[in-house]
Coordinates of C-alpha atoms in Angstrom, one line a residue:
Chain A
M1 CA 0.0 0.0 0.0
E2 CA 1.2 3.4 -0.9
V3 CA 1.7 6.4 1.3
R4 CA 0.0 8.4 -1.4
S5 CA -3.3 6.7 -0.6
L6 CA -3.3 7.7 3.0
P7 CA -6.0 10.3 4.1
I8 CA -3.4 12.9 5.1
S9 CA -2.7 16.4 3.7
A10 CA -0.9 16.7 0.3
S11 CA 2.0 18.5 1.9
Q12 CA 2.4 15.7 4.5
S13 CA 2.5 13.0 1.9
A14 CA 4.9 15.0 -0.3
K15 CA 7.2 15.4 2.7
L16 CA 7.0 11.7 3.5
I17 CA 7.7 10.7 -0.1
S18 CA 10.6 13.1 -0.5
A19 CA 12.1 11.7 2.8
G20 CA 11.9 8.2 1.2
Y21 CA 8.8 6.8 3.0
T22 CA 6.9 5.5 0.0
S23 CA 5.2 2.5 1.3
L24 CA 3.2 1.9 4.5
S25 CA 5.6 -0.9 5.6
S26 CA 8.5 1.6 5.6
L27 CA 6.6 3.5 8.3
S28 CA 6.1 0.5 10.4
S29 CA 9.1 0.8 12.7
V30 CA 9.6 4.5 12.7
L31 CA 9.5 6.4 16.0
P32 CA 7.4 9.5 16.1
S33 CA 10.3 11.7 17.3
H34 CA 12.5 10.4 14.5
L35 CA 9.9 11.1 11.9
A36 CA 9.2 14.6 13.2
Q37 CA 12.8 15.4 12.9
E38 CA 13.3 14.0 9.5
L39 CA 10.2 15.8 8.0
G40 CA 10.6 18.9 10.0
I41 CA 7.2 18.7 11.5
S42 CA 5.9 18.7 15.1
E43 CA 5.9 15.4 17.0
N44 CA 2.1 15.6 17.4
E45 CA 1.8 15.8 13.6
A46 CA 4.1 12.8 13.2
I47 CA 2.1 10.8 15.7
G48 CA -1.0 11.7 13.7
I49 CA 0.5 10.4 10.5
L50 CA 1.6 7.2 12.1
K51 CA -1.8 6.7 13.6
V52 CA -3.5 7.0 10.2
A53 CA -0.9 4.7 8.7
S54 CA -1.4 2.1 11.4
Q55 CA -5.1 2.1 11.0
R56 CA -4.7 1.5 7.3
G57 CA -2.0 -1.1 7.2
G58 CA -2.0 -2.5 10.7
V59 CA 1.1 -0.6 11.5
E60 CA 1.5 0.0 15.2
I61 CA 3.1 3.0 16.7
T62 CA 5.4 1.6 19.2
N63 CA 8.7 2.1 20.8
Q64 CA 9.4 -1.7 20.7
T65 CA 12.0 -3.0 18.4
H66 CA 9.9 -5.6 16.5
P67 CA 6.4 -4.5 15.8
T68 CA 4.0 -6.8 14.1
I69 CA 3.5 -5.8 10.5
V70 CA 0.5 -8.0 9.7
N71 CA -2.2 -8.2 12.2
G72 CA -2.7 -11.7 13.6
A73 CA 0.7 -13.0 12.5
Q74 CA 2.8 -14.9 15.0
T75 CA 6.5 -15.3 15.2
A76 CA 7.8 -18.9 15.0
W77 CA 9.1 -18.4 18.5
D78 CA 5.6 -17.7 19.8
M79 CA 4.3 -20.7 18.0
L80 CA 6.9 -23.0 19.4
H81 CA 5.9 -21.9 22.9
E82 CA 2.3 -22.3 22.2
E83 CA 2.8 -25.8 20.7
E84 CA 4.7 -26.8 23.8
S85 CA 1.9 -25.6 26.0
C86 CA -0.9 -27.3 24.2
G87 CA -1.5 -30.8 25.1
H88 CA -1.5 -34.3 23.7
I89 CA -4.1 -37.0 24.0
T90 CA -2.6 -40.3 25.0
T91 CA -3.5 -43.3 22.9
S92 CA -3.2 -45.6 25.9
C93 CA -0.4 -47.5 24.1
A94 CA 2.9 -46.2 25.6
D95 CA 5.0 -47.3 22.6
L96 CA 2.8 -45.4 20.2
D97 CA 2.7 -42.4 22.5
D98 CA 6.5 -42.5 22.5
I99 CA 6.9 -42.2 18.7
L100 CA 4.1 -39.6 18.5
G101 CA 5.9 -37.4 21.0
G102 CA 3.3 -37.9 23.8
G103 CA 0.2 -38.8 21.9
I104 CA -2.1 -37.2 19.4
S105 CA -1.3 -33.5 19.1
C106 CA -4.0 -30.8 19.6
K107 CA -4.3 -28.1 17.0
E108 CA -3.6 -30.6 14.2
V109 CA -5.6 -32.9 11.9
T110 CA -4.5 -36.5 12.2
E111 CA -5.6 -39.2 9.8
I112 CA -5.7 -42.8 10.9
G113 CA -6.3 -45.5 8.3
G114 CA -6.2 -49.2 7.9
V115 CA -8.0 -52.4 6.8
P116 CA -11.3 -53.4 8.3
G117 CA -10.9 -55.0 11.7
I118 CA -7.5 -53.4 12.4
G119 CA -8.9 -51.2 15.1
K120 CA -9.7 -47.8 13.7
T121 CA -13.0 -47.5 15.5
Q122 CA -11.2 -48.7 18.7
F123 CA -8.8 -45.9 18.4
G124 CA -11.7 -43.5 17.9
I125 CA -13.4 -44.7 21.0
Q126 CA -10.2 -44.8 23.0
L127 CA -9.4 -41.2 22.1
A128 CA -13.0 -40.1 22.9
V129 CA -12.5 -41.5 26.4
N130 CA -8.9 -40.5 26.9
V131 CA -9.5 -36.8 26.1
Q132 CA -11.6 -36.8 29.3
I133 CA -8.8 -37.9 31.7
P134 CA -8.7 -35.2 34.4
S135 CA -5.7 -32.8 34.4
K136 CA -4.3 -34.2 37.6
Y137 CA -3.7 -37.4 35.8
G138 CA -2.1 -35.6 32.9
G139 CA -5.1 -35.5 30.7
L140 CA -6.9 -32.6 29.0
E141 CA -10.1 -32.9 30.9
G142 CA -12.0 -32.2 27.7
K143 CA -15.1 -33.4 25.9
A144 CA -15.3 -35.2 22.6
V145 CA -17.4 -34.8 19.4
Y146 CA -17.8 -38.2 17.7
I147 CA -19.2 -38.0 14.1
D148 CA -20.2 -41.6 13.2
T149 CA -20.7 -42.1 9.5
E150 CA -20.6 -45.9 9.6
G151 CA -22.6 -46.9 12.7
S152 CA -19.8 -48.8 14.4
F153 CA -19.9 -46.8 17.6
M154 CA -21.0 -49.1 20.3
V155 CA -21.9 -47.7 23.7
E156 CA -21.1 -51.0 25.4
R157 CA -17.5 -50.7 24.1
V158 CA -17.3 -47.1 25.3
S159 CA -18.4 -48.2 28.8
Q160 CA -15.9 -51.0 28.8
I161 CA -13.0 -48.8 27.8
A162 CA -14.1 -46.0 30.2
E163 CA -14.2 -48.5 33.0
A164 CA -10.7 -49.7 32.3
C165 CA -9.6 -46.0 32.2
V166 CA -11.2 -45.3 35.6
K167 CA -9.4 -48.4 37.0
D168 CA -6.1 -47.2 35.6
M169 CA -6.6 -43.9 37.4
Q170 CA -7.5 -45.6 40.6
E171 CA -4.4 -47.8 40.3
Y172 CA -2.3 -44.6 39.8
D173 CA -3.9 -43.2 42.9
S174 CA -3.1 -46.2 45.0
F175 CA 0.5 -46.2 43.8
L176 CA 1.4 -42.5 44.2
R177 CA -1.0 -41.2 46.7
K178 CA -1.2 -43.8 49.4
D179 CA -2.4 -41.3 51.9
L180 CA -5.6 -40.6 50.0
P181 CA -8.5 -43.0 50.0
A182 CA -8.7 -45.3 47.0
D183 CA -12.0 -44.0 45.8
Q184 CA -10.6 -40.6 44.8
V185 CA -11.7 -41.0 41.2
K186 CA -15.1 -39.6 41.1
L187 CA -15.6 -40.2 37.4
Q188 CA -18.0 -43.1 36.6
P189 CA -18.0 -44.9 33.2
Y190 CA -21.4 -43.3 32.6
D191 CA -19.9 -39.8 32.9
F192 CA -17.6 -40.6 30.0
L193 CA -20.6 -41.4 27.8
A194 CA -22.3 -38.2 28.8
N195 CA -19.2 -36.2 27.7
I196 CA -19.2 -37.5 24.2
F197 CA -21.3 -35.5 21.7
Y198 CA -22.4 -38.2 19.3
F199 CA -23.6 -37.4 15.8
R200 CA -24.9 -40.2 13.6
I201 CA -24.5 -39.3 9.9
C202 CA -26.3 -41.1 7.1
S203 CA -25.3 -39.2 4.0
Y204 CA -22.5 -37.0 2.7
T205 CA -24.8 -33.9 2.8
E206 CA -25.4 -34.5 6.5
Q207 CA -21.7 -34.9 7.0
I208 CA -20.9 -31.6 5.3
A209 CA -23.7 -29.9 7.2
V210 CA -22.5 -31.2 10.6
I211 CA -18.9 -30.2 9.9
N212 CA -20.1 -26.7 8.9
Y213 CA -22.1 -26.5 12.1
L214 CA -19.2 -27.6 14.3
E215 CA -17.7 -24.2 14.6
K216 CA -20.9 -22.8 16.2
F217 CA -21.4 -26.0 18.3
I218 CA -17.8 -25.9 19.7
S219 CA -17.9 -22.2 20.4
E220 CA -20.9 -23.1 22.6
H221 CA -19.1 -26.1 24.1
K222 CA -15.5 -24.7 24.5
D223 CA -14.4 -27.8 26.5
V224 CA -14.5 -30.0 23.4
K225 CA -10.9 -31.0 22.9
V226 CA -11.2 -33.7 20.2
V227 CA -13.3 -34.1 17.1
I228 CA -13.4 -37.7 15.7
V229 CA -14.9 -38.5 12.3
D230 CA -15.4 -42.3 11.9
S231 CA -14.9 -42.5 9.0
I232 CA -14.4 -39.5 6.7
T233 CA -14.6 -41.9 3.7
F234 CA -17.7 -43.9 3.8
H235 CA -20.2 -41.6 2.2
F236 CA -17.7 -40.4 -0.3
R237 CA -17.2 -43.8 -1.9
Q238 CA -20.7 -44.2 -3.2
D239 CA -22.1 -42.0 -5.8
F240 CA -19.6 -39.7 -7.2
E241 CA -19.6 -39.5 -10.9
D242 CA -17.9 -36.1 -10.7
M243 CA -14.6 -36.8 -9.0
A244 CA -13.6 -33.1 -9.2
L245 CA -16.6 -32.3 -7.1
R246 CA -15.7 -34.9 -4.6
T247 CA -12.2 -33.5 -4.3
R248 CA -13.5 -30.0 -3.8
L249 CA -16.0 -31.1 -1.1
L250 CA -13.3 -33.1 0.7
G251 CA -10.8 -30.3 0.4
G252 CA -13.3 -27.8 1.8
M253 CA -14.1 -30.1 4.7
A254 CA -10.4 -30.6 5.5
L255 CA -9.8 -26.9 5.6
K256 CA -12.8 -26.3 7.9
L257 CA -11.5 -29.0 10.3
M258 CA -8.0 -27.6 10.2
K259 CA -9.4 -24.2 11.1
L260 CA -11.4 -25.7 13.9
A261 CA -8.3 -27.4 15.2
K262 CA -6.3 -24.1 15.3
K263 CA -9.1 -21.9 16.6
F264 CA -10.1 -24.0 19.5
S265 CA -6.8 -25.9 20.0
L266 CA -8.4 -29.2 19.7
A267 CA -7.3 -32.4 18.0
V268 CA -9.1 -33.6 14.9
I269 CA -9.0 -37.4 14.1
L270 CA -10.1 -38.5 10.7
L271 CA -10.4 -42.3 10.3
N272 CA -10.0 -43.5 6.7
Q273 CA -10.5 -46.8 4.9
V274 CA -8.0 -48.5 2.6
T275 CA -8.5 -49.4 -1.0
S276 CA -6.5 -51.3 -3.5
K277 CA -4.9 -49.2 -6.1
Y278 CA -3.8 -50.5 -9.5
S279 CA -0.3 -49.3 -10.3
G280 CA 2.6 -50.8 -12.1
G281 CA 0.8 -54.0 -13.0
S282 CA -0.2 -54.9 -9.5
F283 CA -2.7 -54.0 -6.8
Q284 CA -1.4 -52.2 -3.8
L285 CA -3.1 -51.0 -0.7
T286 CA -3.4 -47.3 -0.1
L287 CA -5.6 -45.1 2.0
A288 CA -8.8 -44.2 0.2
L289 CA -9.9 -40.9 -1.3
G290 CA -6.9 -40.5 -3.7
D291 CA -3.8 -38.5 -4.0
S292 CA -5.1 -35.0 -3.5
W293 CA -6.7 -36.1 -0.2
S294 CA -3.3 -37.3 1.1
H295 CA -2.2 -33.7 1.3
A296 CA -5.2 -32.7 3.4
C297 CA -4.2 -33.9 6.8
T298 CA -1.2 -32.7 8.8
N299 CA -0.4 -36.2 10.2
R300 CA -1.1 -39.6 8.8
I301 CA -0.9 -42.8 10.7
I302 CA -1.3 -46.1 9.0
L303 CA -2.4 -49.2 10.9
Y304 CA -1.3 -52.6 9.5
W305 CA -0.8 -56.2 10.4
N306 CA 2.7 -57.5 10.8
G307 CA 2.4 -61.2 11.4
N308 CA 0.0 -61.6 14.1
E309 CA 0.6 -58.2 15.6
R310 CA -1.0 -54.8 14.9
Y311 CA 1.4 -52.0 14.1
A312 CA 0.9 -48.2 13.7
Y313 CA 3.2 -46.4 11.3
I314 CA 3.6 -42.6 11.2
D315 CA 3.5 -42.1 7.5
K316 CA 3.5 -38.4 7.4
S317 CA 4.2 -35.7 9.9
P318 CA 5.8 -32.3 9.7
S319 CA 7.5 -32.5 13.1
I320 CA 8.1 -36.1 14.0
R321 CA 10.1 -38.7 12.2
S322 CA 8.5 -41.8 10.6
A323 CA 8.5 -44.8 12.9
S324 CA 6.3 -47.7 13.7
A325 CA 5.1 -49.2 17.0
P326 CA 3.2 -52.3 17.8
Y327 CA -0.1 -52.0 19.7
A328 CA -2.8 -54.4 20.8
V329 CA -6.6 -54.2 21.0
T330 CA -7.6 -55.7 24.3
G331 CA -10.7 -56.0 26.3
R332 CA -9.7 -52.8 28.1
G333 CA -9.0 -50.9 24.9
I334 CA -5.8 -50.0 23.0
R335 CA -2.7 -51.0 24.9
N336 CA 0.9 -51.9 24.4
S337 CA 1.4 -55.0 22.4
A338 CA 1.3 -58.0 24.8
S339 CA 4.4 -59.7 23.3
K340 CA 6.5 -56.7 24.3
C341 CA 5.4 -56.1 27.8
K342 CA 5.1 -59.8 28.7
R343 CA 1.7 -59.4 30.1
V344 CA -0.8 -62.2 30.2
K345 CA -2.1 -62.4 26.7
M346 CA -5.5 -60.9 26.5
M347 CA -8.2 -62.5 24.5
Chain B
M1 CA -32.8 -31.6 8.3
N2 CA -30.7 -29.4 10.6
P3 CA -27.4 -30.5 11.9
E4 CA -28.4 -30.0 15.5
S5 CA -31.0 -32.7 15.2
L6 CA -28.3 -35.3 14.3
L7 CA -26.8 -35.0 17.8
Q8 CA -27.9 -37.9 19.9
R9 CA -28.3 -37.0 23.5
P10 CA -28.2 -38.6 26.0
L11 CA -26.6 -41.7 24.6
P12 CA -28.4 -44.9 25.5
A13 CA -26.5 -47.0 28.0
Y14 CA -26.6 -50.1 25.8
T15 CA -27.4 -51.1 22.2
Q16 CA -30.6 -53.0 21.6
K17 CA -29.8 -56.6 20.5
C18 CA -31.8 -59.4 19.0
T19 CA -31.4 -62.8 20.6
I20 CA -30.2 -65.5 18.2
G21 CA -32.4 -68.1 20.0
C22 CA -29.7 -69.8 22.1
P23 CA -28.3 -68.6 25.4
I24 CA -24.8 -69.8 24.7
L25 CA -24.6 -68.1 21.3
D26 CA -26.2 -65.0 22.8
R27 CA -23.4 -64.9 25.4
F28 CA -20.9 -65.3 22.7
L29 CA -22.4 -62.4 20.8
E30 CA -22.9 -60.4 24.1
G31 CA -26.6 -60.3 23.7
G32 CA -27.2 -61.2 20.0
I33 CA -27.4 -59.3 16.8
P34 CA -27.0 -55.5 17.4
C35 CA -29.6 -53.1 16.0
N36 CA -28.6 -49.9 14.1
S37 CA -25.8 -51.7 12.2
I38 CA -25.0 -54.4 9.7
T39 CA -23.9 -57.8 10.8
E40 CA -22.4 -60.1 8.2
I41 CA -22.3 -63.9 8.4
V42 CA -19.6 -65.3 6.1
A43 CA -19.5 -69.0 5.4
E44 CA -19.2 -71.6 2.7
S45 CA -22.4 -73.5 1.8
S46 CA -23.9 -75.9 4.3
C47 CA -22.2 -74.3 7.3
G48 CA -25.4 -73.1 8.7
K49 CA -25.8 -69.5 7.7
T50 CA -29.3 -69.9 6.4
Q51 CA -30.1 -71.9 9.5
I52 CA -29.0 -69.1 11.8
S53 CA -30.9 -66.6 9.6
L54 CA -34.1 -68.6 9.8
Q55 CA -33.8 -69.0 13.5
L56 CA -33.4 -65.2 13.8
L57 CA -36.7 -64.6 12.0
L58 CA -38.4 -66.5 14.8
S59 CA -36.4 -65.2 17.7
A60 CA -36.9 -61.6 16.7
Q61 CA -40.6 -62.1 17.5
L62 CA -39.9 -62.8 21.1
P63 CA -40.7 -60.1 23.6
T64 CA -37.8 -57.8 24.7
S65 CA -37.9 -59.4 28.1
L66 CA -36.7 -62.6 26.4
G67 CA -34.1 -60.8 24.4
G68 CA -36.1 -60.5 21.2
L69 CA -37.3 -57.3 19.5
S70 CA -41.1 -58.2 19.4
A71 CA -40.8 -57.5 15.8
S72 CA -41.7 -58.8 12.4
S73 CA -38.9 -59.4 9.9
L74 CA -38.2 -59.1 6.2
Y75 CA -36.3 -61.9 4.5
L76 CA -34.7 -61.1 1.1
H77 CA -33.4 -64.1 -0.6
S78 CA -31.3 -64.3 -3.7
E79 CA -30.1 -67.9 -3.7
S80 CA -32.2 -71.1 -3.6
P81 CA -35.9 -71.0 -3.2
F82 CA -37.0 -70.1 0.3
P83 CA -36.9 -73.1 2.6
F84 CA -40.5 -72.9 3.9
R85 CA -40.5 -76.4 5.3
R86 CA -37.4 -75.9 7.4
L87 CA -38.8 -72.6 8.7
H88 CA -42.0 -74.4 9.6
Q89 CA -40.1 -77.1 11.4
L90 CA -38.1 -74.6 13.4
S91 CA -41.2 -72.7 14.3
L92 CA -42.6 -75.9 16.0
S93 CA -39.6 -76.3 18.3
N94 CA -39.0 -72.6 19.0
P95 CA -41.0 -70.7 21.6
T96 CA -42.6 -68.0 19.5
P97 CA -45.9 -66.1 19.7
K98 CA -48.9 -67.5 17.9
D99 CA -48.7 -67.9 14.1
P100 CA -45.1 -66.9 13.8
L101 CA -45.0 -67.3 10.0
D102 CA -47.4 -64.4 9.7
N103 CA -44.8 -62.1 11.0
I104 CA -42.2 -63.0 8.3
L105 CA -42.2 -61.2 5.0
I106 CA -40.3 -62.9 2.2
H107 CA -39.2 -61.3 -1.0
P108 CA -36.9 -62.7 -3.8
L109 CA -34.0 -60.6 -5.1
H110 CA -32.9 -60.7 -8.7
S111 CA -30.0 -58.3 -8.9
A112 CA -28.0 -55.7 -7.0
D113 CA -30.1 -52.9 -8.7
H114 CA -33.2 -54.7 -7.7
L115 CA -32.0 -54.7 -4.1
L116 CA -31.2 -51.0 -4.3
D117 CA -34.6 -50.3 -5.7
L118 CA -36.3 -52.3 -2.9
L119 CA -34.3 -50.5 -0.2
S120 CA -35.4 -47.1 -1.5
R121 CA -39.0 -48.3 -1.2
L122 CA -38.5 -49.9 2.2
D123 CA -39.7 -46.9 4.2
S124 CA -43.3 -47.4 3.1
V125 CA -43.3 -51.1 3.9
I126 CA -41.9 -50.4 7.4
V127 CA -44.3 -47.6 8.1
N128 CA -47.3 -49.4 6.7
P129 CA -46.6 -53.1 7.2
P130 CA -49.1 -55.7 5.7
P131 CA -52.1 -56.1 7.9
Q132 CA -51.5 -59.8 8.9
T133 CA -48.2 -58.9 10.6
R134 CA -48.7 -58.1 14.3
F135 CA -45.4 -56.4 15.0
P136 CA -43.4 -53.6 13.3
I137 CA -40.5 -54.7 11.1
K138 CA -37.2 -54.6 13.1
L139 CA -35.1 -57.2 11.3
I140 CA -33.9 -57.4 7.8
V141 CA -32.1 -60.5 6.5
I142 CA -30.4 -60.6 3.1
D143 CA -29.4 -64.1 2.1
S144 CA -27.1 -63.7 0.3
I145 CA -25.4 -60.6 -0.9
A146 CA -22.7 -62.4 -2.8
A147 CA -25.1 -64.1 -5.2
L148 CA -26.2 -60.7 -6.4
F149 CA -22.8 -59.8 -7.6
R150 CA -21.5 -63.1 -8.9
S151 CA -22.6 -63.1 -12.5
E152 CA -23.2 -59.5 -13.5
F153 CA -19.7 -58.1 -13.2
D154 CA -16.5 -58.6 -15.1
N155 CA -13.0 -58.6 -13.7
N156 CA -12.0 -55.3 -15.3
P157 CA -11.4 -51.9 -13.7
K158 CA -14.6 -50.3 -15.0
D159 CA -16.9 -53.1 -13.7
L160 CA -15.0 -53.4 -10.4
K161 CA -15.5 -49.7 -9.8
R162 CA -19.2 -49.9 -10.6
R163 CA -19.4 -52.9 -8.3
S164 CA -17.7 -51.2 -5.3
S165 CA -19.8 -48.1 -5.8
L166 CA -22.9 -50.3 -5.6
F167 CA -21.6 -51.9 -2.4
F168 CA -21.3 -48.5 -0.8
K169 CA -24.7 -47.4 -2.0
I170 CA -26.4 -50.6 -0.7
S171 CA -24.6 -50.4 2.6
S172 CA -25.3 -46.7 3.1
K173 CA -29.1 -47.2 2.4
L174 CA -29.2 -50.2 4.7
K175 CA -27.4 -48.3 7.5
A176 CA -29.6 -45.3 7.1
Q177 CA -32.8 -47.4 7.4
A178 CA -31.2 -49.3 10.3
R179 CA -30.6 -46.1 12.1
R180 CA -33.9 -44.6 11.3
F181 CA -36.1 -47.5 12.4
G182 CA -33.7 -49.2 14.8
L183 CA -33.4 -52.2 12.6
A184 CA -31.0 -55.2 13.0
V185 CA -29.6 -56.0 9.6
V186 CA -28.1 -59.4 8.8
V187 CA -26.3 -60.0 5.5
T188 CA -24.9 -63.4 4.6
N189 CA -21.9 -63.8 2.3
Q190 CA -20.1 -66.6 0.6
V191 CA -16.5 -67.5 0.6
T192 CA -13.9 -67.8 -2.2
D193 CA -11.0 -70.1 -2.1
I194 CA -7.5 -68.7 -1.9
V195 CA -5.4 -70.6 -4.4
D196 CA -2.1 -68.8 -4.6
S197 CA 0.4 -68.9 -1.8
S198 CA 0.4 -65.2 -1.2
D199 CA -1.2 -64.0 2.0
G200 CA -3.5 -61.4 0.3
V201 CA -5.0 -58.7 2.4
R202 CA -5.5 -59.7 5.9
V203 CA -8.9 -58.6 7.2
G204 CA -9.7 -59.0 10.8
N205 CA -8.6 -61.2 13.6
S206 CA -7.1 -64.3 12.0
R207 CA -4.5 -64.3 9.2
C208 CA -6.6 -66.6 7.1
L209 CA -9.9 -68.4 7.4
Y210 CA -10.2 -72.2 7.1
S211 CA -13.3 -74.2 6.3
S212 CA -13.5 -77.8 5.3
G213 CA -9.7 -77.8 5.3
R214 CA -9.4 -75.1 2.6
R215 CA -8.1 -71.6 2.9
V216 CA -10.9 -69.2 2.1
A217 CA -11.7 -65.6 2.2
A218 CA -15.0 -63.7 2.3
A219 CA -16.4 -63.0 -1.1
L220 CA -16.7 -59.5 -2.6
G221 CA -13.3 -58.3 -1.5
L222 CA -11.9 -55.4 0.5
S223 CA -14.5 -52.8 -0.6
W224 CA -17.4 -54.8 0.8
A225 CA -15.5 -55.5 4.0
N226 CA -15.5 -51.7 4.5
C227 CA -19.3 -51.8 4.3
V228 CA -20.3 -54.0 7.2
N229 CA -19.9 -53.2 10.9
T230 CA -19.5 -56.8 12.3
R231 CA -18.3 -59.8 10.4
L232 CA -18.8 -63.3 11.8
F233 CA -17.4 -66.4 10.1
L234 CA -18.8 -69.9 10.2
S235 CA -16.6 -72.8 9.5
R236 CA -17.1 -76.6 9.3
N237 CA -14.5 -79.4 9.5
E238 CA -14.9 -83.1 9.2
E239 CA -13.2 -85.0 12.0
N240 CA -12.4 -88.7 11.9
V241 CA -13.9 -90.5 14.9
G242 CA -12.5 -94.0 14.5
E243 CA -12.8 -96.4 11.7
D244 CA -15.7 -98.6 10.9
D245 CA -15.0 -102.0 9.3
G246 CA -12.0 -100.6 7.5
D247 CA -14.0 -99.4 4.5
F248 CA -15.9 -96.5 5.9
V249 CA -14.5 -93.8 8.0
R250 CA -16.9 -92.4 10.5
T251 CA -16.7 -88.6 10.5
R252 CA -18.3 -86.0 12.5
T253 CA -18.8 -82.4 11.5
R254 CA -17.7 -79.7 13.9
R255 CA -18.9 -76.2 13.3
F256 CA -17.5 -73.0 14.7
I257 CA -18.6 -69.4 14.7
S258 CA -15.9 -66.8 15.2
V259 CA -15.6 -63.1 15.2
V260 CA -13.6 -61.7 12.3
F261 CA -14.1 -58.1 13.3
A262 CA -16.6 -56.3 15.4
P263 CA -16.5 -53.0 17.2
H264 CA -17.9 -54.5 20.4
L265 CA -16.6 -58.2 20.4
P266 CA -13.2 -59.6 21.3
N267 CA -11.5 -62.1 19.0
S268 CA -13.2 -65.3 20.0
S269 CA -15.0 -68.3 18.7
C270 CA -17.7 -70.8 19.8
E271 CA -18.6 -74.3 18.6
F272 CA -22.2 -74.8 17.5
I273 CA -24.4 -77.6 16.2
V274 CA -27.3 -77.6 13.7
A275 CA -30.0 -79.9 15.0
K276 CA -33.6 -80.5 14.0
E277 CA -34.8 -78.1 16.6
G278 CA -32.4 -75.4 15.5
V279 CA -28.9 -74.0 15.9
F280 CA -27.3 -74.2 19.4
G281 CA -24.0 -73.3 20.9
V282 CA -21.9 -76.0 22.5
D283 CA -21.3 -75.4 26.2
R284 CA -18.3 -77.6 26.6
Y285 CA -16.1 -75.3 24.6
N286 CA -17.8 -72.2 25.9
A287 CA -17.1 -73.1 29.5
I288 CA -13.4 -73.3 28.8
H289 CA -13.6 -70.2 26.7
C290 CA -15.3 -68.3 29.5
Q291 CA -12.6 -69.4 31.9
N292 CA -10.0 -68.0 29.6
R293 CA -11.8 -64.7 29.5
E294 CA -12.0 -64.4 33.2
L295 CA -8.3 -65.2 33.5
S296 CA -7.2 -62.5 31.1

């Protein structure tokens, strides 16, 4: 933006230009006294000019050394601090938490995909429970939004996993706080169910409508710390003759979810199916929805079978390195793989 | 439709289930066939999938106090003619309300498109059931889904794509109806033999499924596997039980039902028998199995 366009007197703008201040950004870090001296005007007049300039271009009059040029921008330093302060949701599998740097990160969109029966929905339910772990146990003490597009969400399983979660907290209490009575955990499995906002979606139009509505919903329920979509894929694999339209709809949805994640510092989990892709003369397994979708999520975790063990592989992440870790689906939920921790094999 | 209305609150404490007509099998399935989702029964022929389906048609009519849905059911069949005699035989030995056959609607299926067409007209049948049925329809059985797709589609990319698009359409319609009316949906599926030595795509709890000593996989492939919520597998195996006169080998058929994947069931299996009176779980195995569960 040009100095010429500022609503100031012609003589003032002439003086500015002849002194070399042609653009608004050149005025951004100038002190009023300095400007007054250079242009030969009073300091009050200089403050007036800078005020107008700041209103126009977001330039602030300040005596600090690094003013913000664009409103709303953050320095990388600030962002690093913020990232460190915003939490993670544990997966209840310590090995997986380790390679994820503590669990599923808030403020990010994480995609989890795998074959049917690998445990995608189990991860979804586990995270919907774990987000509610009270802060004194290292949790986020938040609530969950569960968008179920496939109908695999079973309340019995939620209760089972919640019960195990309560038991773990009680165990923790009895280990570390022997002075306190054992029944410190006041959370009941039923409370966990009550803190999950469950949407059952039966078509892609409903899916888009609910995701558009989420911003309003979450601004009314600020304690929501995770949004789980199980699965993002199902309704988009049916009836799309127009693949470009599908790509646009999915892209729009991903952007909305990313914005939500940032705005409310919550974690977004998108579960995805796998499909076989014909390339180079053979069929290979890939996550569904195609290549353009693979750019939509910040993190991508692929679940797969390795022999008789389930593994999670970090396929894509801007901040952590690729690695894989075994996990198990037990009666109590997602846990460390039994073969590794030498526990009694569970079911 | 407004998005607010899609929020379910409060969540029910449990999912309604439909008894399968045997306490041991019910325990194995933690109550029976769940409503609001699709349960698939995969098996080769003569394992008992039609037997279980028929028994369900009767047990769904039981009052909720006995684990049923007090409901009529809709049976869509695409394979052999409907086994009326067997259903009648079962109805004699199963405790059901009066005239149980009046509460079972039967319709043949000719093709996948025919099924899709039927599903889109299902609302009107469910809302206005035929006058002789005394209960609302709460159970749909499709026997079998595989038969609809066996002949019509070629093994080329275009047909495969059309086929999988149909899978998702059918599944989505079924799930939407299941959700809307609280239906239990049971779909049976066939198996295909695995001939090559490669492992293929592993779906579910066990690396490969065995029945009659052959390695098999559920028909219709990976896309369809994404379309069902719960997959159960029935297997049968002949077992030699001593020789008779040297010429004949006496064999006994043992049947097992196992969980391939399910959101609410652990990896487990249960032996069952098919008798004149119906399908029953075998307690001997189940007792040991329960013990194992308690131990873990």
